[in-house]
Amino acid sequence: MLFSITAAFNTVTDISPDMLASLGIRGLILDIDNTLAYHNDPLPAEGVVEWIEQMKENGIRLIIVSNNFYLRVKLFSELVGIDCVRESKKPFQKGYKLAAMRLGLPKRSLAAVGDQIFTDVLGANIFKIKMLYTLPISRKSSRLLRLRQAIEAPFIPKKIYCSGEQRTVDHRLVNAITYKEN
Ligand SMILES: [Mg+2]
């Protein structure tokens, strides 16, 4: 299965240390855009800084693996205090291999976290690690994002964790959840 998802979440901040412990996950390979921050926003999204602290306090090792350009990834990583692999070319394995090596954890203890089916989900499955899917965060719906989501729709899981509770989400409603107008 190339599109397996271990668990799906409304946002990255819904991922809890307890849940990671129950899945045997000790390290996370994190996506930036539409996962930790709005696309190309230099600042992390609401609650993300606190979530990163919570992960670190619980001994979860973190690394950023992003396909975005060098400076974007470098500046964001420095801001949030997490090591990074730049120009990772997800879904190919090279970036994941480097990340796993830097984290010093075996594959069975690792999970990738991200919002894109054909980079984050596919990449985690090619590298054979667990995949925690987060719905893309976005300030507004763009034509490109709508197109991407239409293509991804059949792969988006219907069971989504929201604030510790699992609920069923009709993927046709994903847009309603994702595109909260600010
Ligand atoms: Mg992304």
mmCIF file of C-alpha atoms and ligand atoms in Angstrom:
data_model
loop_
_atom_site.group_PDB
_atom_site.id
_atom_site.type_symbol
_atom_site.label_atom_id
_atom_site.label_comp_id
_atom_site.label_asym_id
_atom_site.label_seq_id
_atom_site.Cartn_x
_atom_site.Cartn_y
_atom_site.Cartn_z
ATOM 1 C CA MET A 1 0.000 0.000 0.000
ATOM 2 C CA LEU A 2 1.547 3.254 -1.105
ATOM 3 C CA PHE A 3 -1.013 5.539 0.502
ATOM 4 C CA SER A 4 -1.355 4.031 3.988
ATOM 5 C CA ILE A 5 -2.083 6.435 6.796
ATOM 6 C CA THR A 6 -1.488 5.397 10.424
ATOM 7 C CA ALA A 7 -3.764 8.100 11.868
ATOM 8 C CA ALA A 8 -5.282 11.342 10.610
ATOM 9 C CA PHE A 9 -5.723 14.614 12.450
ATOM 10 C CA ASN A 10 -7.481 17.916 12.022
ATOM 11 C CA THR A 11 -4.280 19.784 12.894
ATOM 12 C CA VAL A 12 -0.766 18.873 14.003
ATOM 13 C CA THR A 13 -1.568 20.156 17.516
ATOM 14 C CA ASP A 14 -4.096 17.302 17.916
ATOM 15 C CA ILE A 15 -1.161 14.838 17.951
ATOM 16 C CA SER A 16 -0.543 13.991 21.618
ATOM 17 C CA PRO A 17 2.461 12.422 23.372
ATOM 18 C CA ASP A 18 0.179 9.663 24.714
ATOM 19 C CA MET A 19 -0.989 8.768 21.228
ATOM 20 C CA LEU A 20 2.611 8.658 19.983
ATOM 21 C CA ALA A 21 3.603 6.449 22.911
ATOM 22 C CA SER A 22 0.742 4.046 22.151
ATOM 23 C CA LEU A 23 1.981 3.785 18.555
ATOM 24 C CA GLY A 24 5.622 3.348 19.624
ATOM 25 C CA ILE A 25 6.628 6.599 17.904
ATOM 26 C CA ARG A 26 9.665 8.415 19.356
ATOM 27 C CA GLY A 27 10.580 10.697 16.446
ATOM 28 C CA LEU A 28 8.613 12.844 13.995
ATOM 29 C CA ILE A 29 9.624 13.945 10.503
ATOM 30 C CA LEU A 30 7.678 17.162 10.052
ATOM 31 C CA ASP A 31 6.423 19.001 6.971
ATOM 32 C CA ILE A 32 6.247 22.815 7.153
ATOM 33 C CA ASP A 33 3.819 24.285 4.626
ATOM 34 C CA ASN A 34 0.144 23.805 5.472
ATOM 35 C CA THR A 35 1.223 21.572 8.387
ATOM 36 C CA LEU A 36 3.222 23.691 10.871
ATOM 37 C CA ALA A 37 2.593 27.032 9.133
ATOM 38 C CA TYR A 38 0.431 28.611 6.468
ATOM 39 C CA HIS A 39 2.032 28.274 3.046
ATOM 40 C CA ASN A 40 5.218 30.408 2.954
ATOM 41 C CA ASP A 41 4.248 32.185 6.187
ATOM 42 C CA PRO A 42 7.481 32.737 8.168
ATOM 43 C CA LEU A 43 5.625 32.222 11.460
ATOM 44 C CA PRO A 44 4.252 28.943 12.822
ATOM 45 C CA ALA A 45 0.458 28.557 12.991
ATOM 46 C CA GLU A 46 -1.476 29.046 16.228
ATOM 47 C CA GLY A 47 -0.522 26.596 18.965
ATOM 48 C CA VAL A 48 2.402 25.106 17.047
ATOM 49 C CA VAL A 49 5.168 26.596 19.245
ATOM 50 C CA GLU A 50 3.459 25.207 22.370
ATOM 51 C CA TRP A 51 2.941 21.850 20.662
ATOM 52 C CA ILE A 52 6.644 21.639 19.738
ATOM 53 C CA GLU A 53 7.581 22.367 23.377
ATOM 54 C CA GLN A 54 5.185 19.675 24.563
ATOM 55 C CA MET A 55 6.731 17.152 22.160
ATOM 56 C CA LYS A 56 10.268 18.030 23.285
ATOM 57 C CA GLU A 57 9.317 17.816 26.966
ATOM 58 C CA ASN A 58 8.018 14.322 26.303
ATOM 59 C CA GLY A 59 11.259 13.231 24.657
ATOM 60 C CA ILE A 60 9.881 13.131 21.118
ATOM 61 C CA ARG A 61 12.698 13.902 18.661
ATOM 62 C CA LEU A 62 11.751 16.271 15.847
ATOM 63 C CA ILE A 63 13.188 17.108 12.451
ATOM 64 C CA ILE A 64 11.794 19.145 9.559
ATOM 65 C CA VAL A 65 11.855 17.688 6.057
ATOM 66 C CA SER A 66 10.496 20.138 3.494
ATOM 67 C CA ASN A 67 10.541 20.457 -0.275
ATOM 68 C CA ASN A 68 10.407 24.241 -0.055
ATOM 69 C CA PHE A 69 13.431 26.384 -0.954
ATOM 70 C CA TYR A 70 16.515 26.523 1.253
ATOM 71 C CA LEU A 71 16.048 29.910 2.927
ATOM 72 C CA ARG A 72 12.378 29.269 3.763
ATOM 73 C CA VAL A 73 13.229 25.982 5.450
ATOM 74 C CA LYS A 74 16.370 27.283 7.194
ATOM 75 C CA LEU A 75 14.707 30.384 8.660
ATOM 76 C CA PHE A 76 11.617 28.509 9.828
ATOM 77 C CA SER A 77 13.690 25.710 11.393
ATOM 78 C CA GLU A 78 15.850 28.198 13.268
ATOM 79 C CA LEU A 79 12.772 30.066 14.471
ATOM 80 C CA VAL A 80 11.157 26.975 15.973
ATOM 81 C CA GLY A 81 14.460 25.405 17.074
ATOM 82 C CA ILE A 82 14.250 22.182 15.077
ATOM 83 C CA ASP A 83 16.925 20.639 12.821
ATOM 84 C CA CYS A 84 16.006 20.418 9.126
ATOM 85 C CA VAL A 85 16.661 18.628 5.869
ATOM 86 C CA ARG A 86 16.351 21.113 3.033
ATOM 87 C CA GLU A 87 15.292 20.514 -0.573
ATOM 88 C CA SER A 88 14.320 17.028 0.489
ATOM 89 C CA LYS A 89 12.616 16.015 -2.769
ATOM 90 C CA LYS A 90 9.809 14.136 -1.046
ATOM 91 C CA PRO A 91 8.470 11.538 -1.828
ATOM 92 C CA PHE A 92 11.956 10.211 -2.660
ATOM 93 C CA GLN A 93 13.815 8.449 0.136
ATOM 94 C CA LYS A 94 16.990 10.525 0.365
ATOM 95 C CA GLY A 95 15.617 13.243 2.664
ATOM 96 C CA TYR A 96 13.908 10.709 4.945
ATOM 97 C CA LYS A 97 17.115 8.635 5.204
ATOM 98 C CA LEU A 98 19.099 11.699 6.216
ATOM 99 C CA ALA A 99 16.407 12.687 8.729
ATOM 100 C CA ALA A 100 16.283 9.195 10.277
ATOM 101 C CA MET A 101 20.068 9.188 10.587
ATOM 102 C CA ARG A 102 20.128 12.599 12.284
ATOM 103 C CA LEU A 103 17.357 11.577 14.687
ATOM 104 C CA GLY A 104 19.264 8.396 15.498
ATOM 105 C CA LEU A 105 16.100 6.310 15.648
ATOM 106 C CA PRO A 106 15.105 3.082 13.884
ATOM 107 C CA LYS A 107 12.387 3.273 11.252
ATOM 108 C CA ARG A 108 9.864 1.498 13.482
ATOM 109 C CA SER A 109 10.057 4.432 15.963
ATOM 110 C CA LEU A 110 9.530 7.084 13.293
ATOM 111 C CA ALA A 111 6.485 8.750 11.762
ATOM 112 C CA ALA A 112 6.154 11.362 9.058
ATOM 113 C CA VAL A 113 3.685 14.224 9.617
ATOM 114 C CA GLY A 114 2.270 16.158 6.679
ATOM 115 C CA ASP A 115 -0.694 17.301 4.606
ATOM 116 C CA GLN A 116 0.066 16.204 1.056
ATOM 117 C CA ILE A 117 -0.928 12.806 -0.278
ATOM 118 C CA PHE A 118 1.590 12.614 -3.122
ATOM 119 C CA THR A 119 4.598 13.889 -1.168
ATOM 120 C CA ASP A 120 4.108 13.289 2.574
ATOM 121 C CA VAL A 121 1.915 10.172 2.509
ATOM 122 C CA LEU A 122 3.606 8.560 -0.492
ATOM 123 C CA GLY A 123 7.074 9.421 0.871
ATOM 124 C CA ALA A 124 6.388 7.857 4.277
ATOM 125 C CA ASN A 125 5.135 4.686 2.581
ATOM 126 C CA ILE A 126 8.091 4.450 0.184
ATOM 127 C CA PHE A 127 10.458 4.874 3.164
ATOM 128 C CA LYS A 128 8.268 2.415 5.127
ATOM 129 C CA ILE A 129 7.580 4.485 8.223
ATOM 130 C CA LYS A 130 4.318 5.389 9.962
ATOM 131 C CA MET A 131 2.303 8.300 8.560
ATOM 132 C CA LEU A 132 0.343 10.849 10.564
ATOM 133 C CA TYR A 133 -1.804 12.844 8.157
ATOM 134 C CA THR A 134 -2.935 16.375 9.009
ATOM 135 C CA LEU A 135 -5.549 18.273 7.031
ATOM 136 C CA PRO A 136 -3.902 21.211 5.217
ATOM 137 C CA ILE A 137 -4.263 24.518 6.996
ATOM 138 C CA SER A 138 -4.957 27.442 4.731
ATOM 139 C CA ARG A 139 -6.083 31.033 5.117
ATOM 140 C CA LYS A 140 -8.069 30.966 1.930
ATOM 141 C CA SER A 141 -8.952 28.596 -0.809
ATOM 142 C CA SER A 142 -6.864 29.019 -3.943
ATOM 143 C CA ARG A 143 -7.644 27.469 -7.298
ATOM 144 C CA LEU A 144 -4.439 25.415 -7.138
ATOM 145 C CA LEU A 145 -5.196 24.100 -3.643
ATOM 146 C CA ARG A 146 -8.782 23.224 -4.652
ATOM 147 C CA LEU A 147 -7.446 21.287 -7.636
ATOM 148 C CA ARG A 148 -4.915 19.484 -5.467
ATOM 149 C CA GLN A 149 -7.592 18.548 -2.949
ATOM 150 C CA ALA A 150 -9.902 17.279 -5.671
ATOM 151 C CA ILE A 151 -7.123 14.959 -6.847
ATOM 152 C CA GLU A 152 -6.265 13.930 -3.279
ATOM 153 C CA ALA A 153 -9.883 13.492 -2.116
ATOM 154 C CA PRO A 154 -10.145 9.719 -2.689
ATOM 155 C CA PHE A 155 -7.044 9.169 -0.522
ATOM 156 C CA ILE A 156 -8.016 11.403 2.388
ATOM 157 C CA PRO A 157 -9.029 9.320 5.398
ATOM 158 C CA LYS A 158 -12.523 9.646 6.791
ATOM 159 C CA LYS A 159 -11.585 9.116 10.442
ATOM 160 C CA ILE A 160 -9.961 12.243 11.800
ATOM 161 C CA TYR A 161 -8.783 12.921 15.360
ATOM 162 C CA CYS A 162 -9.942 16.268 16.701
ATOM 163 C CA SER A 163 -8.757 17.299 20.145
ATOM 164 C CA GLY A 164 -8.288 13.708 21.270
ATOM 165 C CA GLU A 165 -11.622 12.448 19.933
ATOM 166 C CA GLN A 166 -11.988 10.423 16.794
ATOM 167 C CA ARG A 167 -14.774 11.505 14.500
ATOM 168 C CA THR A 168 -15.831 10.643 11.024
ATOM 169 C CA VAL A 169 -15.299 13.264 8.381
ATOM 170 C CA ASP A 170 -16.908 13.230 4.972
ATOM 171 C CA HIS A 171 -14.045 14.212 2.695
ATOM 172 C CA ARG A 172 -16.435 16.450 0.764
ATOM 173 C CA LEU A 173 -16.602 18.465 3.977
ATOM 174 C CA VAL A 174 -12.826 18.658 4.329
ATOM 175 C CA ASN A 175 -12.817 22.028 2.616
ATOM 176 C CA ALA A 176 -15.231 23.346 5.217
ATOM 177 C CA ILE A 177 -12.841 22.277 7.975
ATOM 178 C CA THR A 178 -9.702 23.322 6.155
ATOM 179 C CA TYR A 179 -10.624 26.700 4.879
ATOM 180 C CA LYS A 180 -11.626 28.437 8.054
ATOM 181 C CA GLU A 181 -11.815 32.093 7.051
ATOM 182 C CA ASN A 182 -9.656 34.223 9.351
HETATM 183 MG MG MG B 1 2.710 20.615 3.180
#
